[in-house]
mmCIF file of C-alpha atoms in Angstrom:
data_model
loop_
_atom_site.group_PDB
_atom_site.id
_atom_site.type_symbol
_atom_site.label_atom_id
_atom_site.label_comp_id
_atom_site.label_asym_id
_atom_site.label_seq_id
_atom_site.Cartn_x
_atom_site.Cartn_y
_atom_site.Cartn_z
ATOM 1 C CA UNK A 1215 -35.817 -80.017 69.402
ATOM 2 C CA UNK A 1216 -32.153 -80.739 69.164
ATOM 3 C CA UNK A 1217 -29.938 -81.841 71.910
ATOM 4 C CA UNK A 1218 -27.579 -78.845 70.876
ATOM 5 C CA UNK A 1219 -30.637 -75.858 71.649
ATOM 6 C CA UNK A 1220 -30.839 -77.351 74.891
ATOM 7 C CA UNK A 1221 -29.865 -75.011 77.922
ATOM 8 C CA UNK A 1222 -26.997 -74.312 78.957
ATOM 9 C CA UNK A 1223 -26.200 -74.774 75.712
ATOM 10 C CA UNK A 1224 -22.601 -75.094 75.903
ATOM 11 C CA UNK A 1225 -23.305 -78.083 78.300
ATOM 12 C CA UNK A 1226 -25.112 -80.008 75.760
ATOM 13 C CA UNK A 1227 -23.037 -79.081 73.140
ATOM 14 C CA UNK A 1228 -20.265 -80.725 74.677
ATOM 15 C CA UNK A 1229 -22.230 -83.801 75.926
ATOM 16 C CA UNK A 1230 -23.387 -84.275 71.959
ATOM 17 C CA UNK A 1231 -19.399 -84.074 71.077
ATOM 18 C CA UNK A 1232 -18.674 -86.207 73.786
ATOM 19 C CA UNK A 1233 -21.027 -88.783 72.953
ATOM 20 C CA UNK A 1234 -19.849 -88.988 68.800
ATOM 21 C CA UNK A 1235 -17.018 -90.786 70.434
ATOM 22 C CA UNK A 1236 -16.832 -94.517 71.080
ATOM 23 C CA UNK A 1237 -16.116 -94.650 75.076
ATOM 24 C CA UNK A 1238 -16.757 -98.253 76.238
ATOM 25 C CA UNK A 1239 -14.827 -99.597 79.412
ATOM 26 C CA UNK A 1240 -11.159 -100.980 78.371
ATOM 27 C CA UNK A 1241 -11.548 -99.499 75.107
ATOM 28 C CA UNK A 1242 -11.259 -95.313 75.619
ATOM 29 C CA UNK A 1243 -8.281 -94.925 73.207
ATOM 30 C CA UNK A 1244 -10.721 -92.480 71.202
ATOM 31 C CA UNK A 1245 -11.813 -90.726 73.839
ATOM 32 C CA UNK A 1246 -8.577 -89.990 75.390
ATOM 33 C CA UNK A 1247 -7.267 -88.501 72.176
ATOM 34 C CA UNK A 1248 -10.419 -86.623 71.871
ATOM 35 C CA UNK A 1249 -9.812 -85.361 75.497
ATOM 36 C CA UNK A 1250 -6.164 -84.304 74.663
ATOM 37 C CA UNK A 1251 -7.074 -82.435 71.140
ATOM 38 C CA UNK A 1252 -9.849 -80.581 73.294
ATOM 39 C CA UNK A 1253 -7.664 -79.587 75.990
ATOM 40 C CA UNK A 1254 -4.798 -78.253 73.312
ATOM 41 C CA UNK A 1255 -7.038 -76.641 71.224
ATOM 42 C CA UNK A 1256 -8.118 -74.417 74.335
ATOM 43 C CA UNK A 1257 -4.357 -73.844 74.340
ATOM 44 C CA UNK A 1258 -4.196 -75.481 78.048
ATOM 45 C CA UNK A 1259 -1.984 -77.433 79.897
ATOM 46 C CA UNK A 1260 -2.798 -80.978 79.011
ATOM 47 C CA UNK A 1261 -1.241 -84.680 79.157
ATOM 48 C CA UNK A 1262 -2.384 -88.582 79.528
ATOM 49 C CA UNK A 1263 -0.333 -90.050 82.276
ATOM 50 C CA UNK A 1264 1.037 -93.666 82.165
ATOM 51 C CA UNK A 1265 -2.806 -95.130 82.918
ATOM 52 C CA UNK A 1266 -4.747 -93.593 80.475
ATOM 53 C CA UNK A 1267 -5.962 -90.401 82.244
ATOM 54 C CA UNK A 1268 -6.393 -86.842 80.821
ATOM 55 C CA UNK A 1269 -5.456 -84.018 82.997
ATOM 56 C CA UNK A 1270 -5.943 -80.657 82.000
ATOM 57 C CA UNK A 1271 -4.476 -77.753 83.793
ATOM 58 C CA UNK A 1272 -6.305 -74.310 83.357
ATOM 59 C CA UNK A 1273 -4.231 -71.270 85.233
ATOM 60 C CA UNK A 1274 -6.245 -68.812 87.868
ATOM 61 C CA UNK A 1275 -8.277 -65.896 85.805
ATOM 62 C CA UNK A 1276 -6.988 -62.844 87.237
ATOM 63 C CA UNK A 1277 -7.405 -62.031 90.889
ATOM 64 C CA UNK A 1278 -7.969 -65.348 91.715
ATOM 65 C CA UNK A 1279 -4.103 -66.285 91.934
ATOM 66 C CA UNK A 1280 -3.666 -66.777 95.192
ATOM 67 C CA UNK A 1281 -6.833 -69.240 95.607
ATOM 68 C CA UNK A 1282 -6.560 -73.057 96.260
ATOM 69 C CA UNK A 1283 -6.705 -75.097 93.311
ATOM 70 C CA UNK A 1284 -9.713 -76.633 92.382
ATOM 71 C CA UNK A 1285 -9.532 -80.132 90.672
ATOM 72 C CA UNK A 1286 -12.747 -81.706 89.106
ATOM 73 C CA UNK A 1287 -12.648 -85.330 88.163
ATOM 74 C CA UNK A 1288 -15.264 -87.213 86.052
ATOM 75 C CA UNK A 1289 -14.427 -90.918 84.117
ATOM 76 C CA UNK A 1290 -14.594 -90.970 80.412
ATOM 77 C CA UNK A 1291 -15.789 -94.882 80.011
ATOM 78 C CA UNK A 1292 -19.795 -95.222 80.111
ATOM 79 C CA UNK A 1293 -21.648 -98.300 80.487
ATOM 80 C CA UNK A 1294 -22.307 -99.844 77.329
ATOM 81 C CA UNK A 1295 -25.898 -101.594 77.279
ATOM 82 C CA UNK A 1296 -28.587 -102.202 74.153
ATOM 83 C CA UNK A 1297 -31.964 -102.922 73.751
ATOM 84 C CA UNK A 1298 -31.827 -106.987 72.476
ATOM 85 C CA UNK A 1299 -33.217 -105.656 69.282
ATOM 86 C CA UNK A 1300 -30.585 -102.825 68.973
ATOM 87 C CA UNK A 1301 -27.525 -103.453 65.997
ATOM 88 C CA UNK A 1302 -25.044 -101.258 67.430
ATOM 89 C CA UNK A 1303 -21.263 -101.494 67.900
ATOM 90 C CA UNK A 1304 -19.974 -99.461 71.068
ATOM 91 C CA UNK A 1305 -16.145 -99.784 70.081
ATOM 92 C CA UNK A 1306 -17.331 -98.108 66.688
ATOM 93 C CA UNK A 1307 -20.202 -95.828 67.157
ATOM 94 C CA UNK A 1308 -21.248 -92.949 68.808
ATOM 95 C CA UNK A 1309 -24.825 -92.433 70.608
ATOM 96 C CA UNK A 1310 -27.706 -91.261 68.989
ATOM 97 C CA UNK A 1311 -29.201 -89.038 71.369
ATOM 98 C CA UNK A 1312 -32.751 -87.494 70.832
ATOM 99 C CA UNK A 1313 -34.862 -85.326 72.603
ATOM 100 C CA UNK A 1314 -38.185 -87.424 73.958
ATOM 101 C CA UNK A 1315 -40.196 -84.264 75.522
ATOM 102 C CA UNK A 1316 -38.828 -83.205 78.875
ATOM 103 C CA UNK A 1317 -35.736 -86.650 78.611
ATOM 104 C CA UNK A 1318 -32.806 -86.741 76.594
ATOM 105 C CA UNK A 1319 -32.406 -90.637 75.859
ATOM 106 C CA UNK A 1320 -30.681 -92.742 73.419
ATOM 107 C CA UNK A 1321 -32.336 -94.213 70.573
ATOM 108 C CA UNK A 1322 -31.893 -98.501 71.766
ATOM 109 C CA UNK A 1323 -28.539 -98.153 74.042
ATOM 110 C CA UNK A 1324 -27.526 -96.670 77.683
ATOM 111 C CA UNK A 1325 -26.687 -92.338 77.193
ATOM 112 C CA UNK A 1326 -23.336 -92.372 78.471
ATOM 113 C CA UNK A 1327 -24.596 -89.817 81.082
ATOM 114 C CA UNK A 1328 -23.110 -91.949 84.094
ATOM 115 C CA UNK A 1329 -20.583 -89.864 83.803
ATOM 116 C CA UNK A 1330 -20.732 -88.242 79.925
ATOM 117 C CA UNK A 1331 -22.431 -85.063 81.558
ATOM 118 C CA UNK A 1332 -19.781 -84.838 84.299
ATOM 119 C CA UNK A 1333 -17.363 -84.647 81.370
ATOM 120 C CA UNK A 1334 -19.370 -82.200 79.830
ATOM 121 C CA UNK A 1335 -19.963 -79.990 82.606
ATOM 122 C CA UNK A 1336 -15.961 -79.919 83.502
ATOM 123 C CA UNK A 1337 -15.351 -79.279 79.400
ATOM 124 C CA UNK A 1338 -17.862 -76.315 79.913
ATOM 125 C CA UNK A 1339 -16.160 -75.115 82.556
ATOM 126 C CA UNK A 1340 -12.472 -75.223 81.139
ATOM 127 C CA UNK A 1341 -13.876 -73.144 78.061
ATOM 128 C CA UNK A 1342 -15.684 -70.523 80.084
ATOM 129 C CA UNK A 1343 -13.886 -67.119 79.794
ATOM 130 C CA UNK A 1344 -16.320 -65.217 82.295
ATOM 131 C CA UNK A 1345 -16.443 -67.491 85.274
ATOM 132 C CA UNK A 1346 -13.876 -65.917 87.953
ATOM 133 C CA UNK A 1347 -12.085 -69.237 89.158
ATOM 134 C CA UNK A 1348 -8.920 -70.673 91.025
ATOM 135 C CA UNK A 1349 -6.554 -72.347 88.845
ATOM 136 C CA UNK A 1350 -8.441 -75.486 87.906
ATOM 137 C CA UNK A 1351 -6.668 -79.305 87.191
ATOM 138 C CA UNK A 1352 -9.386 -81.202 85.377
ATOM 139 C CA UNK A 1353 -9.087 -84.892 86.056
ATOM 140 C CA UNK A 1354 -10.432 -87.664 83.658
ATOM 141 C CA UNK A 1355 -10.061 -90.850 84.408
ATOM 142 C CA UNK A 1356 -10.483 -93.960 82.609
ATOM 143 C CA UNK A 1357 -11.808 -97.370 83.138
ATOM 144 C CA UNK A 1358 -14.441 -96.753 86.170
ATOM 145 C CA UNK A 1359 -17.408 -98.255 85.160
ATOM 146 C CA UNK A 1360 -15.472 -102.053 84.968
ATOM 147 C CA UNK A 1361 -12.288 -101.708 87.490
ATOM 148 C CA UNK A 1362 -11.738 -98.223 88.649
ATOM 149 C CA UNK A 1363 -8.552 -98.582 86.613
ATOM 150 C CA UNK A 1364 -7.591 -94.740 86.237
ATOM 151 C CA UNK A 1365 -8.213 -93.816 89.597
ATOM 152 C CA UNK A 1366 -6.767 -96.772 91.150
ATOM 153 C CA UNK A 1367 -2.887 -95.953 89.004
ATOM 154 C CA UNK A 1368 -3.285 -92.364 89.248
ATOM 155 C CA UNK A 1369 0.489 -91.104 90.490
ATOM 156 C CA UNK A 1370 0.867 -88.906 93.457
ATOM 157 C CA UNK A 1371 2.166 -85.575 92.442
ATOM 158 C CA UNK A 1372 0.311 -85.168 89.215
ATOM 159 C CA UNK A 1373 -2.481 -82.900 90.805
ATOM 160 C CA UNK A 1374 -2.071 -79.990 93.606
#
């Protein structure tokens, strides 16, 4: 089976696109531009602050104007581990994911799931056209798994 016929399938989708990308700690240049191009091409509200975060801005669906605004936050780094007898360049490559019976792993490194499927779940969300939601500020930050960087310079003001 392949990671993309997994349920919800839009989920995994986005967790095997996510996970194409290079993401180690300090080094989430690629990500962040993948973050940016995602959140444009959904025609949204999006922008990388001085730090390095994303923040993506999706507008109430109909009816649900009035709500409070919802923000979701997930970090784009992932820890970046290999098996000793692994070749295999985290500032270069993406993970090879594979479907092991009932487990998604990675073939000789870490997944990226701490937080890769937190990413994926809030990029799932942000495409959905039948979910009935408040406006929703998606917040990804940078740099958690080594120094909490994005969180610790996010501005005041940028979110509700």
């Amino acid at each position: 089976m392949k990671i993309t016929e997994l349920e919800p399938k839009q989920l995994w989708a986005n967790f095997a696109s996510l996970n194409e990308v290079p993401r180690p700690s300090k080094k989430e240049e690629k990500v962040i531009a993948f973050m940016v191009a995602f959140g444009k091409s959904l025609g949204l509200d999006t922008y990388q602050d001085e730090t390095g975060n994303v923040i993506i801005k999706k507008p109430a669906s109909a009816g649900m104007e009035n709500r409070k605004t919802v923000v979701l936050q997930s970090h784009l780094d992932m820890v970046h581990q290999k098996n000793n007898d692994t070749v295999f360049d985290f500032s270069t490559e993406g993970i090879k994911m594979l479907v092991d019976g009932d487990w998604v792993r990675a073939d000789g490194t870490t997944l990226g799931a701490d937080n890769g499927i937190g990413v994926a779940s809030i990029m799932a969300i942000l495409q959905s056209k039948d979910i009935a939601h408040p406006a929703i500020e998606a917040l990804f930050t940078i740099d958690e798994e080594t120094g909490m960087t994005g969180a610790k310079g996010l501005k005041g003001g940028l979110l509700s």
